[in-house]
Amino acid sequence: MPKSDLNWLLKRMSSKLGEKQWGVTYTPDSVCALEGSSVDLSCSYKHPGGLRVTKSFWFIWPGVEPVDLRDDDQYKRRVQYYQTQTQNQLYHTVRITGLRASDSQIYKFRFITDDPDVKLIVSSGVRLSVTGLKIEVSDTKEGGKQLNCSSTCTLTNPTYIWYRNGQPVSEQNRAVLYLRDRTVDAGSYSCAVKEHEEIRSAAVCYLGEKQWEVTYTTDSVCALEGSLVDLSCSYKHPGGLTVTKSFWFIDETEVGPVDLRVYDQYKGRVQYHQTQTQCRMRITGLRASDARTYWFGFITDDPGGKYTSSSGVSLSVTGLKTEVSDTQGGGKRLICSSTCTLTNPTYPIWYRNGQPVYGCRSASCSVDVVSGEVSYSCAAEGSDVHSPPVYSPKDTRAVVLPSGKREEGDSVTLTCSSEADPPVLSYHWFKQRPAADEALGTGQNYSITNISSQHSGLYYCTALNQLGQHSSAPARLDVFCKCIMILLSVEYKMFRSSLTSIFI
């Protein structure tokens, strides 16, 4: 047997004898975690003494090829590794944050040592199940309701927290909440797990379908930045109760919903208009930061008679934008658009060079390509907020580079710059001539090599975009003849020679 084969056989036998020195143990082998939370998956591992771990990572099983979770696009910036070591054992933990339903997978740990024949340790792995919370409602024998906070997998020692109308229900830390059939129990209920209070189940209403209710006129509104908007709703409650306070709010604090009017960014911009059944809020001077969800809540003279709806009305705040497109006839069409569909659209007013265009009273307007500077913008009727203007090229400038004295045989580059929106489509170069200007070529830069006195003259460029064109002022190119300089130098030397002869 060749010596190389014998060495391989001895090494293989040694590896077989040492298999018990290799291993990965997961603790535990299955984990259930809440969607949106974080989870730690841990294992301990070992290898024969004398070897050094060169790489270790977690990966999803099964897979075509083990891929480090940190290199997977759906896990990037959501995965951190932690490693510890005792005298006889190595430990490795992966933390996954912002859990998603798609994270429900089997995860395995792999390590590679400096032994080239041992790279992958195969083991069972740890199964991660990601779950949300759900409330199941059933009837009790006493005629009340039983609310059960459930999950698709079994959470580890959970402590449940119940909420009624967004407020914690006192002395309730079990998965089941019992409600009696009485008015004070009416409301919107949701549940969460302690230490993950921000991750709540979808809310369910108890006795709210007929006696307690807030209904919004629409669940979404789109309005123009700088304008005003009205958000409307209707509400009801059991008879015999009196509403003592009502308000709109954007989020809840530890003490509950906070009236929108106390926030600095809304002061002076919010007014309430309300009847016994109707609720309306007007926000003026709309800003981009006002785009969010708004809820209505009310409090009655019943100690438990507070109510806020589980849904609200989503407000989107948009600006206007003018877009340019070509028409079949060679003209241009201007389109006044917004990032969301306006709830109460009005005919836009078009402006040309800051002056109203009375011939266009629709979201699109056809215009001709013009020579010279022109700009267009649009605004909603009754609003002073205009779209950013689109305009033909302006501030067009031609420059000859390099600057300074230029002699025959040099090279120069003519550079054209212009400001335009939509951007410049093309640049054209011309040289002024007595009879008719000479077209030279296109491009933002025009280069001339080995220049001569014939290239002296005035040059200008024209910039074109979808709306029009604009020409620069002429730039002068002067070319000095080297032959004149040489002739002058010769004449000067001859003059000095003549002077020398006279004085000698």
PDB file of N, CA and C in Angstrom, residues 351-386:
ATOM      1  N   TYR A 351     -50.041  77.819 -13.947  1.00  0.00           N
ATOM      2  CA  TYR A 351     -49.329  79.091 -13.972  1.00  0.00           C
ATOM      3  C   TYR A 351     -48.169  79.009 -14.957  1.00  0.00           C
ATOM      4  N   ARG A 352     -48.065  80.059 -15.795  1.00  0.00           N
ATOM      5  CA  ARG A 352     -46.954  80.176 -16.741  1.00  0.00           C
ATOM      6  C   ARG A 352     -46.158  81.419 -16.381  1.00  0.00           C
ATOM      7  N   ASN A 353     -44.885  81.183 -16.022  1.00  0.00           N
ATOM      8  CA  ASN A 353     -44.040  82.282 -15.559  1.00  0.00           C
ATOM      9  C   ASN A 353     -44.718  83.069 -14.432  1.00  0.00           C
ATOM     10  N   GLY A 354     -45.395  82.319 -13.544  1.00  0.00           N
ATOM     11  CA  GLY A 354     -46.024  82.922 -12.379  1.00  0.00           C
ATOM     12  C   GLY A 354     -47.394  83.515 -12.612  1.00  0.00           C
ATOM     13  N   GLN A 355     -47.888  83.527 -13.856  1.00  0.00           N
ATOM     14  CA  GLN A 355     -49.194  84.102 -14.169  1.00  0.00           C
ATOM     15  C   GLN A 355     -50.191  82.992 -14.526  1.00  0.00           C
ATOM     16  N   PRO A 356     -51.463  83.111 -14.091  1.00  0.00           N
ATOM     17  CA  PRO A 356     -52.457  82.063 -14.366  1.00  0.00           C
ATOM     18  C   PRO A 356     -52.652  81.841 -15.865  1.00  0.00           C
ATOM     19  N   VAL A 357     -52.827  80.570 -16.226  1.00  0.00           N
ATOM     20  CA  VAL A 357     -53.161  80.187 -17.594  1.00  0.00           C
ATOM     21  C   VAL A 357     -54.642  79.832 -17.602  1.00  0.00           C
ATOM     22  N   TYR A 358     -55.459  80.689 -18.145  1.00  0.00           N
ATOM     23  CA  TYR A 358     -56.906  80.498 -18.037  1.00  0.00           C
ATOM     24  C   TYR A 358     -57.447  79.487 -19.040  1.00  0.00           C
ATOM     25  N   GLY A 359     -56.643  79.083 -20.007  1.00  0.00           N
ATOM     26  CA  GLY A 359     -57.132  78.136 -21.000  1.00  0.00           C
ATOM     27  C   GLY A 359     -57.107  76.692 -20.523  1.00  0.00           C
ATOM     28  N   CYS A 360     -56.468  76.403 -19.381  1.00  0.00           N
ATOM     29  CA  CYS A 360     -56.369  75.031 -18.869  1.00  0.00           C
ATOM     30  C   CYS A 360     -57.076  74.946 -17.528  1.00  0.00           C
ATOM     31  N   ARG A 361     -58.076  74.054 -17.428  1.00  0.00           N
ATOM     32  CA  ARG A 361     -58.806  73.873 -16.172  1.00  0.00           C
ATOM     33  C   ARG A 361     -58.995  72.391 -15.880  1.00  0.00           C
ATOM     34  N   SER A 362     -57.939  71.611 -16.105  1.00  0.00           N
ATOM     35  CA  SER A 362     -57.996  70.178 -15.834  1.00  0.00           C
ATOM     36  C   SER A 362     -56.647  69.733 -15.309  1.00  0.00           C
ATOM     37  N   ALA A 363     -56.563  68.448 -14.953  1.00  0.00           N
ATOM     38  CA  ALA A 363     -55.330  67.926 -14.375  1.00  0.00           C
ATOM     39  C   ALA A 363     -54.197  67.878 -15.388  1.00  0.00           C
ATOM     40  N   SER A 364     -54.501  68.011 -16.685  1.00  0.00           N
ATOM     41  CA  SER A 364     -53.463  68.036 -17.713  1.00  0.00           C
ATOM     42  C   SER A 364     -53.665  69.255 -18.606  1.00  0.00           C
ATOM     43  N   CYS A 365     -52.569  69.738 -19.151  1.00  0.00           N
ATOM     44  CA  CYS A 365     -52.625  70.953 -19.972  1.00  0.00           C
ATOM     45  C   CYS A 365     -51.622  70.799 -21.108  1.00  0.00           C
ATOM     46  N   SER A 366     -52.034  71.062 -22.351  1.00  0.00           N
ATOM     47  CA  SER A 366     -51.148  70.950 -23.506  1.00  0.00           C
ATOM     48  C   SER A 366     -50.515  72.302 -23.796  1.00  0.00           C
ATOM     49  N   VAL A 367     -49.205  72.290 -24.034  1.00  0.00           N
ATOM     50  CA  VAL A 367     -48.471  73.530 -24.327  1.00  0.00           C
ATOM     51  C   VAL A 367     -47.532  73.273 -25.495  1.00  0.00           C
ATOM     52  N   ASP A 368     -47.054  74.379 -26.101  1.00  0.00           N
ATOM     53  CA  ASP A 368     -46.104  74.289 -27.204  1.00  0.00           C
ATOM     54  C   ASP A 368     -44.691  74.485 -26.682  1.00  0.00           C
ATOM     55  N   VAL A 369     -43.724  73.893 -27.396  1.00  0.00           N
ATOM     56  CA  VAL A 369     -42.324  74.120 -27.087  1.00  0.00           C
ATOM     57  C   VAL A 369     -41.969  75.541 -27.496  1.00  0.00           C
ATOM     58  N   VAL A 370     -41.271  76.263 -26.629  1.00  0.00           N
ATOM     59  CA  VAL A 370     -40.976  77.661 -26.900  1.00  0.00           C
ATOM     60  C   VAL A 370     -39.476  77.898 -26.892  1.00  0.00           C
ATOM     61  N   SER A 371     -39.067  79.029 -27.461  1.00  0.00           N
ATOM     62  CA  SER A 371     -37.678  79.456 -27.403  1.00  0.00           C
ATOM     63  C   SER A 371     -37.574  80.535 -26.340  1.00  0.00           C
ATOM     64  N   GLY A 372     -36.612  80.443 -25.458  1.00  0.00           N
ATOM     65  CA  GLY A 372     -36.501  81.371 -24.350  1.00  0.00           C
ATOM     66  C   GLY A 372     -36.915  80.708 -23.055  1.00  0.00           C
ATOM     67  N   GLU A 373     -36.884  81.467 -21.990  1.00  0.00           N
ATOM     68  CA  GLU A 373     -37.155  80.919 -20.668  1.00  0.00           C
ATOM     69  C   GLU A 373     -38.654  80.899 -20.391  1.00  0.00           C
ATOM     70  N   VAL A 374     -39.148  79.754 -19.928  1.00  0.00           N
ATOM     71  CA  VAL A 374     -40.551  79.610 -19.560  1.00  0.00           C
ATOM     72  C   VAL A 374     -40.643  78.599 -18.430  1.00  0.00           C
ATOM     73  N   SER A 375     -41.580  78.814 -17.493  1.00  0.00           N
ATOM     74  CA  SER A 375     -41.778  77.882 -16.384  1.00  0.00           C
ATOM     75  C   SER A 375     -43.262  77.650 -16.179  1.00  0.00           C
ATOM     76  N   TYR A 376     -43.598  76.437 -15.683  1.00  0.00           N
ATOM     77  CA  TYR A 376     -44.982  76.072 -15.413  1.00  0.00           C
ATOM     78  C   TYR A 376     -45.081  75.459 -14.021  1.00  0.00           C
ATOM     79  N   SER A 377     -46.196  75.744 -13.341  1.00  0.00           N
ATOM     80  CA  SER A 377     -46.506  75.103 -12.067  1.00  0.00           C
ATOM     81  C   SER A 377     -48.012  74.987 -11.951  1.00  0.00           C
ATOM     82  N   CYS A 378     -48.466  74.174 -10.992  1.00  0.00           N
ATOM     83  CA  CYS A 378     -49.901  74.021 -10.786  1.00  0.00           C
ATOM     84  C   CYS A 378     -50.217  74.155  -9.303  1.00  0.00           C
ATOM     85  N   ALA A 379     -51.443  74.542  -9.010  1.00  0.00           N
ATOM     86  CA  ALA A 379     -51.915  74.661  -7.631  1.00  0.00           C
ATOM     87  C   ALA A 379     -53.389  74.300  -7.602  1.00  0.00           C
ATOM     88  N   ALA A 380     -53.855  73.812  -6.464  1.00  0.00           N
ATOM     89  CA  ALA A 380     -55.274  73.510  -6.329  1.00  0.00           C
ATOM     90  C   ALA A 380     -56.047  74.807  -6.164  1.00  0.00           C
ATOM     91  N   GLU A 381     -57.244  74.814  -6.664  1.00  0.00           N
ATOM     92  CA  GLU A 381     -58.072  76.005  -6.563  1.00  0.00           C
ATOM     93  C   GLU A 381     -58.283  76.363  -5.092  1.00  0.00           C
ATOM     94  N   GLY A 382     -58.023  77.617  -4.758  1.00  0.00           N
ATOM     95  CA  GLY A 382     -58.180  78.069  -3.379  1.00  0.00           C
ATOM     96  C   GLY A 382     -56.966  77.850  -2.512  1.00  0.00           C
ATOM     97  N   SER A 383     -55.875  77.317  -3.091  1.00  0.00           N
ATOM     98  CA  SER A 383     -54.653  77.053  -2.326  1.00  0.00           C
ATOM     99  C   SER A 383     -53.514  77.882  -2.883  1.00  0.00           C
ATOM    100  N   ASP A 384     -52.662  78.370  -1.974  1.00  0.00           N
ATOM    101  CA  ASP A 384     -51.486  79.128  -2.390  1.00  0.00           C
ATOM    102  C   ASP A 384     -50.256  78.245  -2.542  1.00  0.00           C
ATOM    103  N   VAL A 385     -50.412  76.955  -2.316  1.00  0.00           N
ATOM    104  CA  VAL A 385     -49.280  76.038  -2.394  1.00  0.00           C
ATOM    105  C   VAL A 385     -49.143  75.533  -3.827  1.00  0.00           C
ATOM    106  N   HIS A 386     -48.048  75.907  -4.480  1.00  0.00           N
ATOM    107  CA  HIS A 386     -47.797  75.519  -5.872  1.00  0.00           C
ATOM    108  C   HIS A 386     -46.890  74.299  -5.923  1.00  0.00           C
TER     109      HIS A 386
END
